[in-house]
Amino acid sequence: MPIITVDGYELEVKAGTNLLDALLSRNIDVPYFCWHPAMGSIGACRQCAVVQYANKDDDRGRIVMSCMTAVTEGAIFSVDTNNAVTFRESVIENLMLNHPHDCPVCEEGGECHLQDMTVMVGHRNRQYTGRKTTFRNQYLGPFIGHEMNRCITCYRCTRFYQDYAGGHDLNAFGSRDRVFFGRAESGVLENEFAGNLIEVCPTGVFTDKTLSKNYTRKWDLQSAPTVCTGCSLGCNTYTSERYGELRRVHNRYNQEVNGYFLCDRGRFGSGYVDSPKRIRQAGMLNAAGLYDVVSKDSAIEHVRSMLANASKIKGIGSPRASLESNQSLRDLVGEDNYCSGMTNTEREMHAVILDVLRSDLNSPSMSEVENFDAVLVLGEDVTNHAPRLALSIRQATRNKSLKLAAETQLSEWQDAAVRELAQNQRSPLIVVTPMTDRLDEIASQSLRMSFGDITKLTQGLIDALTSDVSGEKQRAGSSESNEVVRGIIETLLAAERPLIVSGTSVGSPELLKRAANLAAALKQHKKTAGIFLCASEVNSLGVCLIDNHHSLESILDEAPEVVIVLENDLSLRLGHRFDSWIAKMPRLIAVDHLDHLTTSKADIVLPAATDPECEGSYINTEGRAQRSMAVFKPAGNIAASYHWLDALRDVTRVPSEIRAALANQFSELQVLDDAAPDEKFRDAGGKQPRMTHRSSGRTAMYADISVHEPKQPIDEDSAMAFSMEGNQNRSPSALRAYTWTPGWNSNQSIHKFQIEVNGSDVAANPPSFVFSDSESFCHYPRGNISNNVLIPQFHIFGSDELSAFSDELSQRVPLPYLRIRSEDAQRLGLTKDDGVMCDQVKKSTPLRIIIDDDLPVDCMVYPKIAELFELNGLDNASFVRIDGWHSPPAIITSDRTN
Amino acid sequence: MLLDMLSAIWSQLLTLAEVLKHTFTKADTVQYPEEMPYLAPRYRGRIVLTRDPDGHERCVACNLCAVACPVDCIALQKTEDEDGRWYPEFFRINFSRCIMCGMCEEACPTYSIQLTPDFEMCEYDRQNMVYEKEHLLISGQGKYPGYSFYNVAGKSIAGKDKGEALNESPPVDVRSLLP
Ligand code: SF4
Ligand code: SF4
Ligand code: SF4
Ligand code: SF4
Ligand code: FES
């Protein structure tokens, strides 16, 4: 490790890094704008200037940009010398020439990197008296606001949007002081990761519209470390509240999981918490088919008597509910009567993922995916089903350019140079899916096949690997498919670290099994080969682990008298079978937060807390146990599901006691406790704060109700307090409610909590993996390959159970469509934009026809959205044309063309 | 020693004379409430929210007063009208907590919140010390006439387009290729 001298002090720094990174890692503040820890340096803003001296006798030195300067042994720098200080002052003064007088009406204010840096540099008085440049703003969709006047042209936005996330519709336009960052024309920003612009832009150009409508400054937000429930990846988030309403979701850095970025489903999808469809009171179905509001006690009384009079009680758990809630249900109904709430197919698919995680196959974490230099995607629609992983796969394709850079002795952080060097050269990515995939554009090879054919292809690959690697041996099958197989094998074997990616969006356990077999076969040749399988929901693996018996289908076989459904809309899972299934259902008790088809069929509904309102443990698709903390106490009768279910048995347990019960029964779940400290944890005798120390309005917030300030709610479940008391700076990362350090009000303060820039959190809990990869992998025997004609297309907006209940996100849910090949359209007498409906289902929703000849033959595709739930699980369906139907306009520009 | 004593006695006599003098000066104490004292405009009494010269609410709900308040007795919530102006959906001051320190006025970037020379706010019921926006908002500009925040801010609102604020040039034509 080189030793450099900075302002007379010797510092040991990480080799191969740049000076800015090194200084920030050693806690020396240098102002910067364009450098980003995940995106490296381009030297665009000139704010990070320091002075470098040629040798000890050099007393003048020269100004260098610290982000563009490599640290070398013996180098001498000064951050504090007058030269550097005045240079930085003049840079920020220039950046601020045109800056509007907007802070009071700017959503960035109070967590603005530009404010922080201006204060840090000490620029106080405006000397410039000329006119300011102004810009017109654009409409960028329901999520992101645009206020172009505030731009300081650091280019972080386009670098993230285009280079990092692969977006096409955000660009820099114009010249000199007219440079404009936006779209060619007003319209929705299409990229699935556009929301990160809010955090990436160091100013208030891109702001969070969902926060702005009920805007609250960062210092007034009550927050908690949470886990995103949008998909199985379990990205780490900060969720924030004010006045009892959820305000926003921000990224929470976790080096091994999501790093600095989230997807837009996670960021903008938690509006369901305040949805008008939220169930806030316990309700009992009356004779008229309506619900009567009942008190907490009488609801519990009624359920108890219902349970007392029944001999056969079943409990249906939920992969989107926490392990604590599921266990509490299990304790109530008994383990033999508990079902994970998944269908047979879902359970079988997740069992494969469990097997893989328990086996000696190499299952990387999401951030490790970025280190694989060849990726084969088998059927999984990564971008729409496990969105954040797509961002990691995009970075994985950059390994080629990093390798080229290393050969030319260029450092990885020289972002512009490395990209220039590599041009369009990427590490191989092979995407084998039925539908056009968002990753196609960076794929070295895209193959369109039905899921059945993908399964066969996978088998072909296994055969090729296990029989004869060189592929010389004659095999059955067409020479064309042999060619494809040989090509893929060559690519995988040529790589240093090949990765197989698949997931449950394929809907076929057989495909997942063979993908696992393939990974095992590949591992015989490449020790480093890995496999990443994406589960369906945030806790799919958790519930699969604690339930060994039942599926939704089998629960009816035992003719139960009372069924308790926990946080689960069964209509989405059972699809067309739902109506007949629910008709056979005797008495139904639902514990849930939203009014959906299942809760509206229940005899008694108990209002459950949502994920941001209660503590919970989840196991993500990497097999990582994570804890999500309650952000605020919900009003009224709402309580955590586990508290409701425990109350039915007349017991009171804090979550850690329920986790202890889980750990007792499942030795693998002993790590649950490692995910975060339990409710007994104290720092200097106190709990961890959820509010900032600057939180305002305490003595006036509720003064309209009573001038006598209420006591803060007590949190018995965790070591966090609904209060500003405590030291957030010292909190363990799993209990840290926000990042803030003096002088660093924005999210850029994260480097103060990292061991070094991009390192792990200083107070991180050790990774808590549930599964030890000790068992050696057993190959799955070959099963039957089935092929459905009607297949669902997942959508980042609308395909999960909850986020579509959010006001803004619901605007991005696709309108119903049917994607068919032109010959099928001809056969059925349909043309583009015709309306059709399925005649096999009760609720006939019109679907717009999209002609897509990229689809494999004998495939029809519909969007997996709640509105079309009845199509779920149909292998085939017939559709009839609706005369005189006109399609409503699409809101995404690229959707208007196809 | 003797000198010290004499000087001490002299000092005592001076003090007595000074006190005696006050018997003949006019008393500062006034017969409040029959007689009202003069309070300077900058006196820190009852807080008001003011309007800009066009009669719009000045407050943009920036929350700076609330965060500056040492006793946390200001609470508000931002919302937006159809003109694009930010304004407080509710604005509440709990005067039973307020210490009339004037920090909120110092912090306010729009001259909205101002302390006035009115201190007569006593109530029998503490609950009546809670003032909502309807109690706080006056129809005038208060101590700082002529200031309108949106005339200097870059954010456009109905009636004030981009480029129309103080010291702004018209919005650039992004598609221009001129050097
Ligand atoms: S971007 Fe920052 S400095 Fe600029 S107006 Fe917004 S808060 Fe103020
Ligand atoms: S919009 Fe934001 S990120 Fe983009 S160049 Fe301007 S200041 Fe930088
Ligand atoms: S990728 Fe999944 S877990 Fe991560 S933010 Fe998106 S929805 Fe949430
Ligand atoms: S500081 Fe002024 S503008 Fe801001 S919220 Fe308070 S009164 Fe309104
Ligand atoms: S951060 Fe170094 S030039 Fe911008």
GROMACS .gro file of C-alpha atoms in nm, chain A residues 100-107 128-137 147-150 173-180 183-185 212-217 219-220 242-243 247 694-709 724, chain B residues 60-64 66-68 70-80 86 89-90 92-94 96-97 109-110 125-127 129-130 132 147 149-150 152-156 161-163 165-179:
model
  122
  100PRO     CA    1  -3.151   3.009  -0.901
  101HIS     CA    2  -3.261   3.148  -0.566
  102ASP     CA    3  -3.462   2.832  -0.512
  103CYS     CA    4  -3.356   2.651  -0.195
  104PRO     CA    5  -3.680   2.725  -0.003
  105VAL     CA    6  -3.889   2.573  -0.283
  106CYS     CA    7  -3.639   2.304  -0.381
  107GLU     CA    8  -3.701   1.944  -0.281
  128TYR     CA    9  -2.193   3.829  -1.003
  129THR     CA   10  -2.462   4.077  -1.094
  130GLY     CA   11  -2.528   3.965  -1.450
  131ARG     CA   12  -2.827   3.778  -1.578
  132LYS     CA   13  -2.883   3.414  -1.502
  133THR     CA   14  -2.932   3.153  -1.771
  134THR     CA   15  -3.271   2.985  -1.751
  135PHE     CA   16  -3.421   2.671  -1.899
  136ARG     CA   17  -3.763   2.529  -1.956
  137ASN     CA   18  -3.845   2.209  -1.772
  147GLU     CA   19  -3.606   2.181  -1.260
  148MET     CA   20  -3.326   2.236  -1.506
  149ASN     CA   21  -3.222   2.580  -1.377
  150ARG     CA   22  -3.049   2.411  -1.084
  173PHE     CA   23  -2.829   1.873  -2.535
  174GLY     CA   24  -2.701   2.209  -2.653
  175SER     CA   25  -2.368   2.378  -2.621
  176ARG     CA   26  -2.165   2.612  -2.394
  177ASP     CA   27  -2.373   2.759  -2.108
  178ARG     CA   28  -2.686   2.621  -2.266
  179VAL     CA   29  -2.620   2.255  -2.191
  180PHE     CA   30  -2.949   2.093  -2.107
  183ARG     CA   31  -3.524   1.411  -2.303
  184ALA     CA   32  -3.552   1.500  -2.669
  185GLU     CA   33  -3.915   1.579  -2.594
  212SER     CA   34  -4.293   1.645  -0.336
  213LYS     CA   35  -4.669   1.619  -0.333
  214ASN     CA   36  -4.658   1.608   0.048
  215TYR     CA   37  -4.308   1.737   0.077
  216THR     CA   38  -4.113   1.694   0.399
  217ARG     CA   39  -3.752   1.794   0.452
  219TRP     CA   40  -3.461   1.653   0.883
  220ASP     CA   41  -3.831   1.608   0.956
  242ARG     CA   42  -4.425   1.223   0.861
  243TYR     CA   43  -4.763   1.290   1.022
  247ARG     CA   44  -4.334   0.990   0.250
  694ARG     CA   45  -3.312   1.846   1.395
  695SER     CA   46  -3.664   1.707   1.379
  696SER     CA   47  -3.907   1.997   1.412
  697GLY     CA   48  -4.260   2.069   1.526
  698ARG     CA   49  -4.268   1.831   1.820
  699THR     CA   50  -4.473   2.063   2.040
  700ALA     CA   51  -4.712   2.169   1.766
  701MET     CA   52  -4.771   1.863   1.547
  702TYR     CA   53  -5.065   1.735   1.744
  703ALA     CA   54  -5.151   2.057   1.927
  704ASP     CA   55  -5.470   2.085   1.722
  705ILE     CA   56  -5.594   1.772   1.893
  706SER     CA   57  -5.465   1.859   2.235
  707VAL     CA   58  -5.216   2.117   2.351
  708HIS     CA   59  -5.081   1.864   2.596
  709GLU     CA   60  -4.816   1.687   2.393
  724MET     CA   61  -3.475   1.188   1.825
  958VAL     CA   62  -4.371   2.876   0.072
  959ALA     CA   63  -4.376   2.604   0.338
  960CYS     CA   64  -3.999   2.565   0.333
  961ASN     CA   65  -3.991   2.454   0.697
  962LEU     CA   66  -3.695   2.669   0.789
  964ALA     CA   67  -3.994   2.520   1.210
  965VAL     CA   68  -3.643   2.382   1.221
  966ALA     CA   69  -3.502   2.707   1.361
  968PRO     CA   70  -3.575   2.611   1.962
  969VAL     CA   71  -3.891   2.484   2.128
  970ASP     CA   72  -4.027   2.314   1.817
  971CYS     CA   73  -4.361   2.491   1.839
  972ILE     CA   74  -4.415   2.543   1.464
  973ALA     CA   75  -4.560   2.263   1.254
  974LEU     CA   76  -4.669   2.286   0.892
  975GLN     CA   77  -4.715   2.080   0.580
  976LYS     CA   78  -4.626   2.182   0.228
  977THR     CA   79  -4.871   2.157  -0.054
  978GLU     CA   80  -4.895   2.320  -0.396
  984TRP     CA   81  -4.580   2.607  -0.269
  987GLU     CA   82  -5.162   2.317   0.382
  988PHE     CA   83  -5.172   2.388   0.752
  990ARG     CA   84  -4.970   2.583   1.337
  991ILE     CA   85  -4.792   2.766   1.615
  992ASN     CA   86  -4.833   2.651   1.969
  994SER     CA   87  -4.807   2.816   2.485
  995ARG     CA   88  -4.458   2.695   2.397
 1007PRO     CA   89  -3.636   3.339   0.340
 1008THR     CA   90  -3.960   3.499   0.224
 1023ASP     CA   91  -5.753   2.781   2.841
 1024ARG     CA   92  -5.414   2.675   2.714
 1025GLN     CA   93  -5.570   2.507   2.413
 1027MET     CA   94  -5.295   2.936   2.256
 1028VAL     CA   95  -5.273   2.705   1.952
 1030GLU     CA   96  -5.375   2.783   1.302
 1045TYR     CA   97  -4.068   4.181  -0.125
 1047PHE     CA   98  -4.001   3.573  -0.316
 1048TYR     CA   99  -4.115   3.435  -0.649
 1050VAL     CA  100  -3.635   3.650  -0.733
 1051ALA     CA  101  -3.667   3.270  -0.739
 1052GLY     CA  102  -3.603   3.061  -1.049
 1053LYS     CA  103  -3.909   2.844  -1.012
 1054SER     CA  104  -4.182   2.948  -1.250
 1059ASP     CA  105  -4.251   3.237  -1.656
 1060LYS     CA  106  -3.892   3.120  -1.672
 1061GLY     CA  107  -3.665   3.413  -1.740
 1063ALA     CA  108  -3.753   3.677  -1.244
 1064LEU     CA  109  -3.506   3.940  -1.132
 1065ASN     CA  110  -3.178   3.922  -1.327
 1066GLU     CA  111  -3.279   3.637  -1.550
 1067SER     CA  112  -3.231   3.604  -1.922
 1068PRO     CA  113  -3.504   3.440  -2.127
 1069PRO     CA  114  -3.501   3.061  -2.136
 1070VAL     CA  115  -3.237   2.923  -2.371
 1071ASP     CA  116  -3.320   2.759  -2.697
 1072VAL     CA  117  -3.160   2.422  -2.640
 1073ARG     CA  118  -3.163   2.345  -3.010
 1074SER     CA  119  -2.968   2.654  -3.108
 1075LEU     CA  120  -2.631   2.580  -3.264
 1076LEU     CA  121  -2.496   2.933  -3.239
 1077PRO     CA  122  -2.160   2.946  -3.064
   0.00000   0.00000   0.00000
